[in-house]
Coordinates of N, CA, C and O in Angstrom, one line a residue:
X21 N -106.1 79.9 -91.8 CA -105.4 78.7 -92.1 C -104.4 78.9 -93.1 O -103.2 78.6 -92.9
X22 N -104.7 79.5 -94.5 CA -103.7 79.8 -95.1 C -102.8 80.9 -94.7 O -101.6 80.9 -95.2
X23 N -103.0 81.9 -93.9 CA -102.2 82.2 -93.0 C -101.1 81.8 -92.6 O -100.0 82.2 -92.9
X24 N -101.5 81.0 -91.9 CA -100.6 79.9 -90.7 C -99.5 78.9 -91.7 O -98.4 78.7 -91.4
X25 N -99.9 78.4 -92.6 CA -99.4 77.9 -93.7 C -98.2 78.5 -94.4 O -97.2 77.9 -94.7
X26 N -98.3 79.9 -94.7 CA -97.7 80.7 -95.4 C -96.8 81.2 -94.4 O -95.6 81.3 -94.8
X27 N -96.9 81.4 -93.3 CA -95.9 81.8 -92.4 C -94.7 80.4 -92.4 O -93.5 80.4 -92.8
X28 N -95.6 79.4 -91.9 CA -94.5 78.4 -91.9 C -94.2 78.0 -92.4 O -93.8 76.9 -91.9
X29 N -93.9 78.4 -94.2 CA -93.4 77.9 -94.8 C -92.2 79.0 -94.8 O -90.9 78.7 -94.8
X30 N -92.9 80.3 -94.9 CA -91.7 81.1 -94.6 C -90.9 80.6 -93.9 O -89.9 80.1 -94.4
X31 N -90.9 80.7 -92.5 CA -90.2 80.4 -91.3 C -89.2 79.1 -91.6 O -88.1 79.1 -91.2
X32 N -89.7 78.2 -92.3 CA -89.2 76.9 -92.6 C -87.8 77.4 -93.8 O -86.6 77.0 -93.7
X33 N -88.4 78.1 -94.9 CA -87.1 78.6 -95.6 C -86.0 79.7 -95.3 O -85.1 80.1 -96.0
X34 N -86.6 80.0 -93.9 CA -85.5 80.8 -93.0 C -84.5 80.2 -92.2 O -83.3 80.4 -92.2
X35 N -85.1 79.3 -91.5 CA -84.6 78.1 -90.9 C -83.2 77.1 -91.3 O -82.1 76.7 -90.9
X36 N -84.3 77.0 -92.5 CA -83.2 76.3 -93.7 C -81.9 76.8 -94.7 O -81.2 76.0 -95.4
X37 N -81.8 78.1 -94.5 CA -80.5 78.6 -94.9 C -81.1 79.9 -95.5 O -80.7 81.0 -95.0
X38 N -82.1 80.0 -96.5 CA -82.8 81.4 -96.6 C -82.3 81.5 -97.9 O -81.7 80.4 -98.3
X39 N -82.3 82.4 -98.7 CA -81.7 82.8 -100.1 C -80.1 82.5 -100.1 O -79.6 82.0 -101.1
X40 N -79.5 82.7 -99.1 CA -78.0 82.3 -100.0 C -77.5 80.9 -99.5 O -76.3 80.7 -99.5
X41 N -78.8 79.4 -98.8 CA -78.4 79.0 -99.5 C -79.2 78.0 -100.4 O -78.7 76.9 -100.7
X42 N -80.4 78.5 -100.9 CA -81.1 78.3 -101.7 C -80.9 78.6 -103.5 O -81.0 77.9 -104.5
X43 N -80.6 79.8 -103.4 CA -79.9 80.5 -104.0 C -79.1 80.9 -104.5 O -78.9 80.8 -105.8
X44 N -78.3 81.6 -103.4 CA -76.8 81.6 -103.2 C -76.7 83.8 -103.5 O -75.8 84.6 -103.9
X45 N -78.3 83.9 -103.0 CA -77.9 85.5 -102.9 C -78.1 85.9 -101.6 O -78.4 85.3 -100.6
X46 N -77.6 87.5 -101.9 CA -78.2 87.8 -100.4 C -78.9 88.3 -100.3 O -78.2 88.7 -101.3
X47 N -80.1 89.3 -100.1 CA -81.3 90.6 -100.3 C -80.3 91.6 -100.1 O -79.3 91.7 -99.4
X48 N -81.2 92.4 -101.2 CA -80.6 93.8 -101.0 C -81.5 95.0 -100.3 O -81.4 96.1 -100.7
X49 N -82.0 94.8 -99.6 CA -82.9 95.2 -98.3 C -82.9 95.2 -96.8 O -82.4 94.2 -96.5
X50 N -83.2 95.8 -96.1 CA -83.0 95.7 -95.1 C -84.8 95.7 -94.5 O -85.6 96.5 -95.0
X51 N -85.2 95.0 -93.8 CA -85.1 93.8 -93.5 C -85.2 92.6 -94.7 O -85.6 93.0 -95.8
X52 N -84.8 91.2 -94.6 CA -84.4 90.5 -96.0 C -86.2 90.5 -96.3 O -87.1 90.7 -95.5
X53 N -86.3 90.1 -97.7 CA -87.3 89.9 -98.3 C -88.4 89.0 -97.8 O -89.6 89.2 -98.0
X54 N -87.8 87.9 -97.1 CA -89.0 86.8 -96.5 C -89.2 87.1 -95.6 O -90.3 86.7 -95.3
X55 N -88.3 88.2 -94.4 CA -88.7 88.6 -93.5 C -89.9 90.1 -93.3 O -90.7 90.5 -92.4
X56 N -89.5 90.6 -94.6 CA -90.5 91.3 -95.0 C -92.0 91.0 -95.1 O -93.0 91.6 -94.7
X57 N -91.7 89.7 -96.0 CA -92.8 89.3 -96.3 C -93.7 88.7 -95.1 O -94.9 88.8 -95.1
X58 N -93.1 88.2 -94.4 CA -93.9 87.8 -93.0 C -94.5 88.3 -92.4 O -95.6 88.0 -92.2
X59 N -93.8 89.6 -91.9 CA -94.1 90.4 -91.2 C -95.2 91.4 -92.0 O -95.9 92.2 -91.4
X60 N -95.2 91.3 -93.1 CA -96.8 92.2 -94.5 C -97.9 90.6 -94.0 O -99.1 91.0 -93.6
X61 N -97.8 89.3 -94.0 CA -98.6 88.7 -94.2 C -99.1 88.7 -92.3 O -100.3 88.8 -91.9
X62 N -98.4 88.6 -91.7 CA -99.0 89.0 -90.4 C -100.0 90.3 -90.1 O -101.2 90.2 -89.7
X63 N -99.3 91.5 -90.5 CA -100.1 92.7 -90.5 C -101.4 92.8 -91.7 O -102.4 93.5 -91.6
X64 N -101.1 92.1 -92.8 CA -102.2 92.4 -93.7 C -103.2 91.3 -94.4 O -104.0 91.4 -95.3
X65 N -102.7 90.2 -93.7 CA -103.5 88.8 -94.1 C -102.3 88.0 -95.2 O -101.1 88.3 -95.4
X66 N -102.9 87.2 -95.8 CA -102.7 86.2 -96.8 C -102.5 87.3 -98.1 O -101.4 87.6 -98.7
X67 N -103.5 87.7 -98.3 CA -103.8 87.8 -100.1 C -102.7 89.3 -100.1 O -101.7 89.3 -100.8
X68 N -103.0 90.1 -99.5 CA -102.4 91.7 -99.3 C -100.8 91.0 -98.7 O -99.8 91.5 -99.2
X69 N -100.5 90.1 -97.7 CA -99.2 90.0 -97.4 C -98.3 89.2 -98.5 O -97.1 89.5 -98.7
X70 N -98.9 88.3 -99.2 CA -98.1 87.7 -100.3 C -98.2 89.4 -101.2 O -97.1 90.0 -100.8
X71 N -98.7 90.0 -101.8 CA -99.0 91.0 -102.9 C -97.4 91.7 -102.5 O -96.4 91.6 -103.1
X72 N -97.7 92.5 -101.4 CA -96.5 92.9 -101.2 C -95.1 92.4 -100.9 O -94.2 93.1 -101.2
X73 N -95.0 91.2 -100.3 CA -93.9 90.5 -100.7 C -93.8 90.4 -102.0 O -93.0 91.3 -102.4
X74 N -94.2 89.8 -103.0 CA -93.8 89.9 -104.2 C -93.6 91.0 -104.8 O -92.8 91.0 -105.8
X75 N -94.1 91.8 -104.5 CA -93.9 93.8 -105.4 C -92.1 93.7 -104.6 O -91.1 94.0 -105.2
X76 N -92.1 93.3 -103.3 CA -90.7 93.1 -103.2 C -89.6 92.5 -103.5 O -88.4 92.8 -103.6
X77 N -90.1 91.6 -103.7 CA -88.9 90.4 -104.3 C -88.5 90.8 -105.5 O -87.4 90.5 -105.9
X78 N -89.6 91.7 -106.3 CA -89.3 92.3 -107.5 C -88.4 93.1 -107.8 O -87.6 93.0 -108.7
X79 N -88.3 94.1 -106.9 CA -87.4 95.2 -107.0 C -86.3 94.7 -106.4 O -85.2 95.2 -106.6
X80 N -86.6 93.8 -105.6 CA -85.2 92.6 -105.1 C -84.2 92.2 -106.4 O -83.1 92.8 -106.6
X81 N -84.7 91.1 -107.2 CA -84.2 90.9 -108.6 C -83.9 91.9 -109.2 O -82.8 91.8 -109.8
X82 N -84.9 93.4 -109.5 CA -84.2 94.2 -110.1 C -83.3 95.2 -109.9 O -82.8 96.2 -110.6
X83 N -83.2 94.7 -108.6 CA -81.7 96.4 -108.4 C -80.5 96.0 -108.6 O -80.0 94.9 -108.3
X84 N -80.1 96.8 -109.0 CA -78.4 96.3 -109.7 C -77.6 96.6 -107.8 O -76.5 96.2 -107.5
X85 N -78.3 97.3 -106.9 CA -77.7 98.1 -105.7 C -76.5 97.0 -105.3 O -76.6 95.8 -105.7
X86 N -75.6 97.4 -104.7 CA -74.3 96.7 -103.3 C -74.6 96.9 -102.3 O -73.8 96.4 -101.5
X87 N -75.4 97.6 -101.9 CA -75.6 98.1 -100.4 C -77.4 98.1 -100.0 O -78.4 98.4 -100.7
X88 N -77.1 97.5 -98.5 CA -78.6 97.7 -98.2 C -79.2 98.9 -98.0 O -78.8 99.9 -97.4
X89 N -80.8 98.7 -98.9 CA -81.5 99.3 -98.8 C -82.4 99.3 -97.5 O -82.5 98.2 -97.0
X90 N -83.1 100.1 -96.7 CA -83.9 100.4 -95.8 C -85.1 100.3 -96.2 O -85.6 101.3 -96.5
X91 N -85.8 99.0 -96.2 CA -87.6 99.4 -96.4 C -88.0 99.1 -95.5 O -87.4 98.0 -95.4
X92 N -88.7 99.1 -94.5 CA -89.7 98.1 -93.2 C -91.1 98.4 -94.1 O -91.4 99.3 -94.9
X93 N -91.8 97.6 -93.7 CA -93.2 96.8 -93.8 C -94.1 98.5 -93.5 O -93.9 99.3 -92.7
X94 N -94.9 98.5 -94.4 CA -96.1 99.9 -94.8 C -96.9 99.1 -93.0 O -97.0 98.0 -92.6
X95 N -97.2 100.4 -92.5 CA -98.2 100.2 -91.7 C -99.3 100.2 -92.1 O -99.5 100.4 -93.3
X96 N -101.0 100.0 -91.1 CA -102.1 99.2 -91.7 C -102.3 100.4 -92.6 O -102.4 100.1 -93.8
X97 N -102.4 101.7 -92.1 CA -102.9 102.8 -92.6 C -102.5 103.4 -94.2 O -103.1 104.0 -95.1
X98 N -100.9 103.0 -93.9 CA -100.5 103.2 -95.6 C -100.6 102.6 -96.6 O -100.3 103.1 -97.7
X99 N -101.1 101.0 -96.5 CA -101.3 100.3 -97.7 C -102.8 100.9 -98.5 O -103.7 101.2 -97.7
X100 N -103.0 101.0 -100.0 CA -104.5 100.9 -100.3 C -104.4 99.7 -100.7 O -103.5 99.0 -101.2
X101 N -105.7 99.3 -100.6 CA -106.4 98.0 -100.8 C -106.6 97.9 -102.3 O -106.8 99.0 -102.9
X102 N -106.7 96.6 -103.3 CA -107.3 96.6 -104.6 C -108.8 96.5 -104.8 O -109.3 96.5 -105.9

C-alpha cells in the first residue's frame, strides 16, 4: 500500500513538470533522481527504495558537476540491507 502510494506520488511529480519546474533544476544524473528513485522503490520495497533515493538526491545537491553522471539503480544482489 505504501508502495503504491510512493510511486504515485512520484509519478505525479513527474507528470507535473519534475525538478525544473518545481524547482527550477535539472539532476545531475543520469537516470534523473525520481526516476531513480522509483525504479529502487519497485525493486527494493518502500523503506530500502526511499533510503536510496535519498542517499541520492544527496549527492544530487552536493555535486558541483555540469555534466551527467551515469548511475542506474544497484541490482537486488548489490544492495546490503541495515
Amino acid at each position: 500500500m505504501v508502495q503504491r502510494l510512493l510511486l504515485w506520488l512520484i509519478n505525479r511529480y513527474r507528470v507535473t513538470g519534475g525538478g525544473m519546474r518545481w524547482f527550477g533544476i535539472d539532476c545531475n544524473f543520469e537516470p534523473s533522481c525520481s526516476a531513480y528513485t522509483y525504479t529502487a522503490i519497485e525493486r527494493f520495497g518502500a523503506r530500502q527504495g526511499v533510503r536510496l533515493g535519498v542517499n541520492r538526491i544527496r549527492r544530487c545537491c552536493h555535486s558541483d558537476s555540469f555534466c551527467k553522471c551515469i548511475e542506474p539503480v544497484p541490482e537486488l544482489g548489490d544492495v546490503k540491507s541495515d
